[in-house]
XYZ file of C-alpha atoms in Angstrom:
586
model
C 107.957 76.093 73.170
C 104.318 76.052 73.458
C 102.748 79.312 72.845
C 99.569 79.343 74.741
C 100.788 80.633 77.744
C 99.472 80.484 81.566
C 98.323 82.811 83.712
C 97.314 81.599 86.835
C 93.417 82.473 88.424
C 94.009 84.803 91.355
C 92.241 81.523 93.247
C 95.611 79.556 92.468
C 97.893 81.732 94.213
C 96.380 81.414 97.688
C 97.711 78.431 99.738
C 95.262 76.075 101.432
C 94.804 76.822 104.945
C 96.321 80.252 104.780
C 93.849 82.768 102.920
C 90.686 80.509 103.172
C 89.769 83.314 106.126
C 89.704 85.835 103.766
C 87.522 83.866 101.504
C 85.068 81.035 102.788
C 83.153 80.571 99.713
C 84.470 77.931 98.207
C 82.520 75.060 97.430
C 82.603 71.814 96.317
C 81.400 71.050 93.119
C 77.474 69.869 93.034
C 74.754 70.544 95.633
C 76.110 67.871 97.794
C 73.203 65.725 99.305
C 70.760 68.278 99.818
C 68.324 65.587 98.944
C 69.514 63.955 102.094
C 67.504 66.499 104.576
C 64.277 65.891 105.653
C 62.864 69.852 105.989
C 63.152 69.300 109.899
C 66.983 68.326 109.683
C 67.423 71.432 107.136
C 66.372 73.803 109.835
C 68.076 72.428 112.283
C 71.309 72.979 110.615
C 70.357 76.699 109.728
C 69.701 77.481 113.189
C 72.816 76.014 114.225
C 74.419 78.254 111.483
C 72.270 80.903 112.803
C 73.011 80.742 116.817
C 76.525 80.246 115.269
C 76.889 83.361 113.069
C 75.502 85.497 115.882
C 77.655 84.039 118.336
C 80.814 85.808 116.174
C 78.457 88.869 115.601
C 77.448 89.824 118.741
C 80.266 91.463 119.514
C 80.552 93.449 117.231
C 76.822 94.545 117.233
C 77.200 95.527 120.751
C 80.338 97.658 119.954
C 78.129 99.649 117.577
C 74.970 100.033 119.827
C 76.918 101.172 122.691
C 78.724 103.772 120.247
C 75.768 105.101 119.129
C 73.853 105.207 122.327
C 76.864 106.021 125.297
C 76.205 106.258 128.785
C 78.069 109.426 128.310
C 78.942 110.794 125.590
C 82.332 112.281 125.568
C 82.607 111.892 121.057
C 82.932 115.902 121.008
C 85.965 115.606 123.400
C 87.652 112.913 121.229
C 87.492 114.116 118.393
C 88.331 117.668 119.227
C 91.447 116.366 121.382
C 92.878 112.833 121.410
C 91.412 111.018 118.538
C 93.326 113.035 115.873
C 96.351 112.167 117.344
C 95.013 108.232 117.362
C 94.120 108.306 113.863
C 97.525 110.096 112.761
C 99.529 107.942 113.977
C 97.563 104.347 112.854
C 97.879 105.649 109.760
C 101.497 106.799 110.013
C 101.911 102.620 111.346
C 99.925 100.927 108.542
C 101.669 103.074 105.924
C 105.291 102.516 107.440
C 104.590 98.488 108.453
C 102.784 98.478 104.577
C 106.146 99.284 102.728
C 108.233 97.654 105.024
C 106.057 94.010 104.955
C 105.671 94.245 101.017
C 109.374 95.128 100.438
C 110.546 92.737 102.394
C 108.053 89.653 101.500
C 108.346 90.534 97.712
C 111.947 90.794 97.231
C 112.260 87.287 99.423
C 109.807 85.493 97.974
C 110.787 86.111 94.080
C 114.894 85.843 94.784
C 113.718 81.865 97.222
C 111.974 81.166 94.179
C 112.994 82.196 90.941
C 116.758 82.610 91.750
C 119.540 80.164 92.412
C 120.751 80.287 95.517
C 122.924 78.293 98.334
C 120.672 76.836 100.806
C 118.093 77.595 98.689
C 115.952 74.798 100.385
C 116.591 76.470 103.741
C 115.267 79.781 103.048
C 112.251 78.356 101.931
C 110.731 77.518 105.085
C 113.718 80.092 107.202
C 111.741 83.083 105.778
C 108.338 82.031 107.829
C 110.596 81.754 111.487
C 109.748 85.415 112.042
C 105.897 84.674 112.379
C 106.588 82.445 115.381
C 107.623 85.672 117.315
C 104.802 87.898 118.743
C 105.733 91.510 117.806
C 105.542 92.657 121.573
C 109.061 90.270 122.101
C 110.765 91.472 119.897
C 110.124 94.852 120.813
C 110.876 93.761 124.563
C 114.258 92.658 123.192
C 115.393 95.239 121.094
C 114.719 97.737 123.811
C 116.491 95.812 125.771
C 119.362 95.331 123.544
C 119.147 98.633 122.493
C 118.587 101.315 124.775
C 121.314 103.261 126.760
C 122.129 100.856 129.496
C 122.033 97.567 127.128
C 124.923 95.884 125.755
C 125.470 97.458 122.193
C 125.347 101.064 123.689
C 127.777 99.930 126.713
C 130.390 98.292 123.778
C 130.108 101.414 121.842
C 131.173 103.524 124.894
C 133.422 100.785 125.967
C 135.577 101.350 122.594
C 135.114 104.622 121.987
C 135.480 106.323 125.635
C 132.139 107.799 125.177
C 131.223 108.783 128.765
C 127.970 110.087 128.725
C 124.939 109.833 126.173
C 125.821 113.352 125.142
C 128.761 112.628 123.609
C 127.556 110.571 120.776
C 123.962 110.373 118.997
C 122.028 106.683 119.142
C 118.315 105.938 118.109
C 115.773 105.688 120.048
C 114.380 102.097 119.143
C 111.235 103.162 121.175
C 109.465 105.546 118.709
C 107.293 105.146 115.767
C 109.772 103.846 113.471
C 111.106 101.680 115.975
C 107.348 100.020 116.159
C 107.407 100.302 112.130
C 110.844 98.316 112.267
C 109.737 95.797 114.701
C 106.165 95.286 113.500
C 108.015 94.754 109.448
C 110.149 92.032 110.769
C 107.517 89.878 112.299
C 104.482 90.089 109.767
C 106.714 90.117 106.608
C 105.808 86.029 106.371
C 101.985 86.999 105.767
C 103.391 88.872 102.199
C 106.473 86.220 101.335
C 104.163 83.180 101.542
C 101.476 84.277 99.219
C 103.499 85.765 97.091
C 106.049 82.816 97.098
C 102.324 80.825 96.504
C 101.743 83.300 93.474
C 105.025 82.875 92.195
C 105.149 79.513 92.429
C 101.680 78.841 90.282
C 102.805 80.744 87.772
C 103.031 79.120 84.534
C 106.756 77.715 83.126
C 105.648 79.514 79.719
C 105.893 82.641 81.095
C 108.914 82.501 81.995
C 110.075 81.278 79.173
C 108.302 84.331 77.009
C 110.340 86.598 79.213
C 113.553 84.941 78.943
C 113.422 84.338 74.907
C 112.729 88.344 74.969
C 115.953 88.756 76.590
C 114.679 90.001 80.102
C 116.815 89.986 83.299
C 115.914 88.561 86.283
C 114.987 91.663 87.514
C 113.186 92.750 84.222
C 111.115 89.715 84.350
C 110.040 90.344 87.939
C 108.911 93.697 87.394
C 107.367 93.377 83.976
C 105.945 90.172 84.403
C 105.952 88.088 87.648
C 104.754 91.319 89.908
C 101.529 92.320 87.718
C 100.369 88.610 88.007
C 101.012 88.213 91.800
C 99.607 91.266 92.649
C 96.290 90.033 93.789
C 97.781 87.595 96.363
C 100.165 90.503 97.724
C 97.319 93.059 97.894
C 95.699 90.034 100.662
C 99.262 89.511 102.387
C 99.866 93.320 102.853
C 96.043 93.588 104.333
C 96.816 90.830 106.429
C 99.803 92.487 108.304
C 97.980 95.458 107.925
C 95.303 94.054 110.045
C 97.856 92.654 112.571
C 98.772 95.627 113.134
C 95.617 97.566 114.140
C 95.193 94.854 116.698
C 98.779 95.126 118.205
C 98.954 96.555 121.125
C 102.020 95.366 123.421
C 104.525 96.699 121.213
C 102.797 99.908 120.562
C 101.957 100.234 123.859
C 105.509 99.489 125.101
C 106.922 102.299 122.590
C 104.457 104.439 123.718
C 102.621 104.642 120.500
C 99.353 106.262 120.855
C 97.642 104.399 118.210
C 94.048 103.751 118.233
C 94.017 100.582 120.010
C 96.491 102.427 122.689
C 93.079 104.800 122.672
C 90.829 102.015 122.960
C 92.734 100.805 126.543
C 92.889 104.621 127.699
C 89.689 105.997 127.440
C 88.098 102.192 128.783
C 91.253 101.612 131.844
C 92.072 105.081 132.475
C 88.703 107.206 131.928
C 86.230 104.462 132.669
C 84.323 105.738 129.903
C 82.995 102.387 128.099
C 80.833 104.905 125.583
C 83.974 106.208 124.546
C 86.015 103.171 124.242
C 83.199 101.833 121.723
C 83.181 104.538 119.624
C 86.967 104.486 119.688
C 86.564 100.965 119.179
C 84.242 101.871 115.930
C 86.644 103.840 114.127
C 89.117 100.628 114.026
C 86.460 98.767 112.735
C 85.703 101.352 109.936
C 89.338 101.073 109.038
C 89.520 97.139 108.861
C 86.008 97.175 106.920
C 88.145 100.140 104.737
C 91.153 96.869 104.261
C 88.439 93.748 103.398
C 86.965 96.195 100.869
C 90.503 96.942 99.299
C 91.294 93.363 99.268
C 88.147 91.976 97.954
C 88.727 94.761 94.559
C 91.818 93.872 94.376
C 91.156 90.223 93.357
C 88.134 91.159 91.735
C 89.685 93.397 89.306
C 92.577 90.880 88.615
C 91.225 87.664 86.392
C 93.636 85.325 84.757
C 92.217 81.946 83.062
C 94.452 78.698 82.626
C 95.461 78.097 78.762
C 97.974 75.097 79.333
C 99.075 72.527 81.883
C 102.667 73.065 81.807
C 104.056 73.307 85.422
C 107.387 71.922 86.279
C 109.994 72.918 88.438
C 110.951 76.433 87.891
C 114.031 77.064 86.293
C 116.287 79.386 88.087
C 118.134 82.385 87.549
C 121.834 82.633 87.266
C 123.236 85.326 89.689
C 126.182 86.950 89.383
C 128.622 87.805 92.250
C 127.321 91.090 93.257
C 123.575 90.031 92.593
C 124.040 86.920 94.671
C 125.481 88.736 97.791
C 122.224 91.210 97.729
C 119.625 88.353 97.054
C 121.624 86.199 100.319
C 121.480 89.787 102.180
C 117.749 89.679 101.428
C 117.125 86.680 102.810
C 119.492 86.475 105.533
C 118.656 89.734 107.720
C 114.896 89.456 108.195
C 116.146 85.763 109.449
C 118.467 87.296 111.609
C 116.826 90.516 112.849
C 113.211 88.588 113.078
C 114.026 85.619 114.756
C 117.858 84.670 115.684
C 118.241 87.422 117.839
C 115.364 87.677 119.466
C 115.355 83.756 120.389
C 119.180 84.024 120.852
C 118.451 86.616 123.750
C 115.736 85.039 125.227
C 117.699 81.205 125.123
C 120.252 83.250 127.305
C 118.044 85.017 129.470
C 116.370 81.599 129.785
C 119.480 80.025 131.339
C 120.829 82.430 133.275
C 118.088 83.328 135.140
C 116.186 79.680 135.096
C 116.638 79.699 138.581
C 113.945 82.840 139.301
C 111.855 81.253 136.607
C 111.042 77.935 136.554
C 108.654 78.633 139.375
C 105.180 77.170 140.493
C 103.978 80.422 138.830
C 105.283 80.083 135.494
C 103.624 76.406 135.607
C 100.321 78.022 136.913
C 100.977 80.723 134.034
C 101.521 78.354 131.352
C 98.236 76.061 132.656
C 96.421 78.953 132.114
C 97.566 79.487 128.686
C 96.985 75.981 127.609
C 93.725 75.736 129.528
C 92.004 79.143 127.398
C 94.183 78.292 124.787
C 92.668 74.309 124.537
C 88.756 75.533 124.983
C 88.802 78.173 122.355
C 90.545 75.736 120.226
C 87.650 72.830 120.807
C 85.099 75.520 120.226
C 86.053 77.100 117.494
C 87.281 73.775 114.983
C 83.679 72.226 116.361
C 81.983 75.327 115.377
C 83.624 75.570 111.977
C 83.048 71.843 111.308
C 79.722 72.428 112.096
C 79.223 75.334 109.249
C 81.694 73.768 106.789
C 79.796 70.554 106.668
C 76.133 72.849 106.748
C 77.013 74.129 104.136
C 78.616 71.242 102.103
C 74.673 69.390 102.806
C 72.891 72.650 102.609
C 74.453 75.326 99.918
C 71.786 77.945 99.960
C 72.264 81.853 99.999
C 70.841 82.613 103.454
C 73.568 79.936 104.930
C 76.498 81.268 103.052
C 75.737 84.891 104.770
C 75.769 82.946 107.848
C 79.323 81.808 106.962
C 80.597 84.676 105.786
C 79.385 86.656 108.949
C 81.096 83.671 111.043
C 84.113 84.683 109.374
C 84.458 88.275 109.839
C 86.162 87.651 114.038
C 89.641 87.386 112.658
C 89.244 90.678 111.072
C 88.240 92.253 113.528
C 90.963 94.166 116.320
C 91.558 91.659 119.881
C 91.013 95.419 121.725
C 87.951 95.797 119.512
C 86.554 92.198 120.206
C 87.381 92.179 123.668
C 84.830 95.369 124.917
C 81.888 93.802 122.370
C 82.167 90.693 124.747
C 82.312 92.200 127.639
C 79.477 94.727 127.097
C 76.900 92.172 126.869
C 78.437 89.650 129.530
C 78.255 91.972 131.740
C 74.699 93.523 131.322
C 73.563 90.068 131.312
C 75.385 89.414 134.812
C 74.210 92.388 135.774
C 70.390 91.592 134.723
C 70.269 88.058 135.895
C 71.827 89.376 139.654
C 69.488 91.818 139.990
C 66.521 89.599 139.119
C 67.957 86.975 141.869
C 68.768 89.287 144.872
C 64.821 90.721 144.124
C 63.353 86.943 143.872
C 65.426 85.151 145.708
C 67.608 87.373 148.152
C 70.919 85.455 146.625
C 73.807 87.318 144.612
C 74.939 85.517 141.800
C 78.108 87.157 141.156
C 79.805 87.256 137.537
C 78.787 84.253 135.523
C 80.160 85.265 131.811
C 82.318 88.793 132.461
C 85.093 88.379 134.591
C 85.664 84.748 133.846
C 87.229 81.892 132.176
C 84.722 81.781 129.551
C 84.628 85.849 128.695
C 88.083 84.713 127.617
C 87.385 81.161 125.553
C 84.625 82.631 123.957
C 86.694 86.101 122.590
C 89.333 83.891 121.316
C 87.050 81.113 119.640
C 84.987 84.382 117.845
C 88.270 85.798 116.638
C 90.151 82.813 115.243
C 86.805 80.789 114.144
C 87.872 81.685 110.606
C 91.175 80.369 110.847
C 89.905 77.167 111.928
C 86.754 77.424 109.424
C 89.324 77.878 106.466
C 91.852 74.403 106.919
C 88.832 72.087 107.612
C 86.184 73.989 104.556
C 89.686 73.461 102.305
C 90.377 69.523 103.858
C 86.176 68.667 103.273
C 86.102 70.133 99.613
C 88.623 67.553 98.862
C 85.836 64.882 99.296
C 84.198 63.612 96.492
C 80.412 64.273 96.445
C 79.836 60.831 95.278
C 81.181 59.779 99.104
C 77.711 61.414 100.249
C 75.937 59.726 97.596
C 77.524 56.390 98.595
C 76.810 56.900 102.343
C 72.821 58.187 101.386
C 72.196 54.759 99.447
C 73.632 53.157 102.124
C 71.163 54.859 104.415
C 73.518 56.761 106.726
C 72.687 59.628 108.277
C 73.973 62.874 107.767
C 75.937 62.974 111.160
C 76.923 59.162 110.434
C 78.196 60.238 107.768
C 80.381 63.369 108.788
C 81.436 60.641 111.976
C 82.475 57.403 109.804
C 83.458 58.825 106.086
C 84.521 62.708 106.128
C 85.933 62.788 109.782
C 88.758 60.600 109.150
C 89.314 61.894 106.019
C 89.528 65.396 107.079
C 91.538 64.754 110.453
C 94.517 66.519 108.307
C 92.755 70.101 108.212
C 91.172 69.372 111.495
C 94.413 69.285 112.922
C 96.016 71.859 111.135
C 92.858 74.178 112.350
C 93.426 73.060 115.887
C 96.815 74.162 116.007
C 96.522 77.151 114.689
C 94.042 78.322 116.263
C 95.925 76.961 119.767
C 98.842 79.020 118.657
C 97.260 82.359 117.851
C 95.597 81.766 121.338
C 98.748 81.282 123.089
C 99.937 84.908 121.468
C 96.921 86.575 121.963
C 97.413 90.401 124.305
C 95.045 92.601 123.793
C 91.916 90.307 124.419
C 93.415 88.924 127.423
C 94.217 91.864 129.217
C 91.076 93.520 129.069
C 88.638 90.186 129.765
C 91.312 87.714 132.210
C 89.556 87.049 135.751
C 90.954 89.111 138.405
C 94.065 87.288 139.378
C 94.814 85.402 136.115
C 97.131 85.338 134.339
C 98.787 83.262 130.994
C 101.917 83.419 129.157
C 101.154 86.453 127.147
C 100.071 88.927 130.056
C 103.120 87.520 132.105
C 105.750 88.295 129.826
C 103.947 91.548 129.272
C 103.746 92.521 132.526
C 107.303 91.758 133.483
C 109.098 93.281 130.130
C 106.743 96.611 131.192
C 108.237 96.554 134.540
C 111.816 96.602 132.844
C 112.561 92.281 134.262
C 112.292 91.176 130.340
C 115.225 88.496 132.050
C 112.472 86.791 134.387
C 109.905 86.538 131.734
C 112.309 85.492 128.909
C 111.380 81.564 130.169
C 107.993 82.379 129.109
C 108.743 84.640 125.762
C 110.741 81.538 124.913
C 107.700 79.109 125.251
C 105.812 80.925 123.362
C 108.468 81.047 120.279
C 108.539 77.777 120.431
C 104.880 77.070 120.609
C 104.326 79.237 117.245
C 107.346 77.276 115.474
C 105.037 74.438 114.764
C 102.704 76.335 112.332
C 105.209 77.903 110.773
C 106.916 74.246 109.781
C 103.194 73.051 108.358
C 102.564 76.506 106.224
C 105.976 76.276 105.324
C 104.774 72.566 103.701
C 101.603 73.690 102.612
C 103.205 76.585 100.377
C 106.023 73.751 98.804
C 102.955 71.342 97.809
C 100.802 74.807 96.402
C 101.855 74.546 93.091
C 99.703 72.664 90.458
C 100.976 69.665 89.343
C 103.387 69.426 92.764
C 104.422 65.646 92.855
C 103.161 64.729 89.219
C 105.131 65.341 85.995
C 104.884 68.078 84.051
């Protein structure tokens, strides 16, 4: 056995198109045709970058400006009354949804691939199906399922000749742990799929050390696999972590006063937009409080390849007792996270197809695909636009303008939404005023209030999605292809059109349908900028399951599951091809 054992660089264990958002900085090797520029063509790519990076910071800019400087300030009032509460029980959330993601996505990733297992090959990409159903469903059909009029109470009673809700004790699915319970289920995928990455690029040797020393399965996953995966957990658990600051339907439908619950309050129900910023502020401190944790994290964990031996990872042999808990592990978060949920809403979907196959849900689901398709044009051009910048152009002041481009998805929908809206509308505002005193004529809402408000939120949030699958697809191409093209005497844009656009149509498209998916999902966002009158997908199910009719809106929960299958199938690939030497011998 060869001694000089791997230990994979905390850069291995992060799966193409997943965690690139985290991390843009990647780069191909060489300072790829920088030569190419004339000084004219240099700037206008850095402006582009520019206009770019300040179309994602904006919002956030305004957030803090109207913070600061309120109309009104009501700060002593929230922080003397409500925001306490807020702040208690986000924290209470994140710490509850933090255990519950990292003890799930651990245990299943290490037993799916270090253990042997029946239908081994089935839990692999099985463990991801929760992530194709938004948080706020499930909740809707828990409660449903749940609560003292649904079906499992109504059995209980049924056998039991309980007769009233006094004579027997049930939970309450709509409380905080209820919310900690549903928001585990669906974000557990963000912590199984890098760790199963991390796992996965960890050297054969390793294992091998551990074995010879007589470890267990266990043993070895404690002592040995955990330490080294640590880094890529650390960015899974932030992940959910950050999911769940920005959820607001289930929180909201549990009656969760979290902060984003505060954000919708004290902007819908006090009409205080001062407030709602510096609400709004606070969340941000908290994600900027994540990103830093993250970023130590893999900082302060550096491992350095010493040999090339990967090959397929032997696997444990369970015994009976073991086998039945390492199944159990990866059979209820299946169950729980997805079969029921989609079971319910297939049935609810049949039975009452009748009231929902309507001209409305086709005017719903038009909407959704229309936002949906914009922000997803926007966003992949935008990000091929700064991926390819800064593939011709790697200089400092250009990779600040990525990284700032890639802060939206960090930041809360709630949180996003009110920074677009504050400037749209002042800008509305501005440019009416200016035309009823010049010309007599009321332009109305251009930007706030419309289509657009909406495209542009959802392009700023998920740019770094998008940014992540096509920087990862175009540092696969070799810098000699630039070097080929320049003595050929094609352009830069010629270039990124004939060679490195049909070479990169794979990430393109993988972008694009994320990005379409996550749009599909999006709440928060949509609720506070959709024109008066419009609705998609999301807000429809939303309003319905809040009106207690979860049965006419399951046609358009269902949609959406399906919708968010698809990405789930192409991570579930990407992770299987992650490890080095995937598809070569060892």
């Amino acid at each position: 056995m060869n001694n000089a054992c791997h230990t994979p660089k905390d850069d291995d264990i992060r799966p193409a198109a997943v965690t690139e958002t985290l991390d843009p900085m990647r780069m191909p090797s060489g300072n790829v045709a920088m030569r190419w520029l004339p000084r004219g063509q240099s700037a206008l790519w850095l402006i582009g970058a520019f206009v770019i990076a300040m179309m994602v910071a904006a919002p956030i800019i305004a957030v803090a400006y109207l913070a600061f400087f309120p109309t009104e300030n009501i700060w002593p009032h929230l922080a003397s009354t409500m925001l306490p509460r807020y702040v208690k029980n986000t924290a209470v959330l994140m710490l509850g949804v933090g255990i519950g993601v990292t003890l799930i996505g651990v245990s299943a990733a290490w037993v799916v691939t270090m253990c042997k297992l029946p239908g081994k090959r089935f839990f692999e990409w099985a463990m991801l199906l929760p992530m194709a159903v938004p948080a706020y469903i499930v909740a809707y059909v828990y409660t449903d399922l749940l609560e003292y009029a649904g079906p499992v109470q109504g059995i209980l009673r049924d056998i039991y000749g309980w007769q009233s809700a006094a004579d027997y004790w049930f939970p309450d699915i709509r409380t905080k742990g209820g919310a900690i319970m549903v928001l585990s289920l669906t974000l557990y995928p963000y912590v199984y799929m890098l760790a199963r990455a991390a796992f996965l690029a960890q050297s054969i040797c390793v294992i091998e050390a551990a074995r010879v020393l007589g470890r267990s399965a266990w043993s070895s996953f404690v002592t040995v696999a955990l330490p080294l995966a640590r880094p890529a957990i650390v960015v899974g658990v932030v992940i959910a972590l950050m999911e769940t600051l920005n959820d607001f339907g289930t929180i909201d439908f549990f009656a969760v006063h979290t902060l984003t619950a505060g954000v919708f309050n004290v902007w819908l129900g006090m009409g205080n937009a001062g407030g709602a910023a510096q609400i709004a502020l606070t969340m941000l401190a908290v994600v900027i409080a994540l990103l830093v944790i993250e970023r130590y994290s893999r900082r302060r964990q550096r491992f350095h390849d010493t040999t090339n031996r990967y090959q397929e990872l032997p696997g444990y042999d369970l015994g009976p007792v073991a086998k039945a808990g390492a199944l159990a592990i990866c059979i209820l978060p299946i169950v729980l996270g997805f079969v029921i949920p989609s079971t319910v809403l297939i049935y609810y979907s049949v039975g009452y197809f009748d009231q929902s196959w309507t001209a409305d849900f086709f005017e719903f689901a038009g909407n959704s695909l229309l936002v949906s398709g914009l922000a997803t044009a926007l966003a992949v051009g935008c990000a091929l636009f700064m991926a390819y910048a800064l593939r011709l152009f790697p200089q400092p002041v250009l990779k600040f303008f990525v990284r700032l481009s890639s802060v939206g998805y960090a930041v809360p929908g709630a949180v996003l939404a009110i920074g677009v809206l504050i400037p749209f509308a002042r800008f509305d505002n501005a440019l009416d005023a200016i035309m009823r005193d010049t010309f007599g004529i009321s332009t109305g809402l251009l930007l706030s209030g419309t289509v657009f408000a909406l495209v542009f939120a959802y392009a700023v949030r998920f740019m770094a999605v998008s940014y992540g699958s096509i920087e990862a697809a175009l540092g696969k191409v070799r810098p000699s292809m630039d070097d080929a093209a320049r003595t050929l005497g094609e352009s830069p844009w010629g270039t990124l059109k004939r060679i490195h656009f049909p070479m990169v149509r794979g990430g393109i498209l993988a972008a694009s349908v994320l990005v379409f998916v996550d749009g599909m999902k999006e709440l928060p966002a949509t609720l506070i900028l959709r024109p008066f009158n419009f609705d998609t997908l999301a807000t429809h199910v939303y309003q319905y399951a809040k009106d207690e009719m979860i049965e006419q809106a399951a046609l358009g929960a269902l949609t959406i599951v399906l919708v968010g299958v698809v990405p789930v199938i192409m991570l579930s690939r990407a992770i299987s091809k992650s490890r080095p030497g995937h598809g070569g011998k060892s």
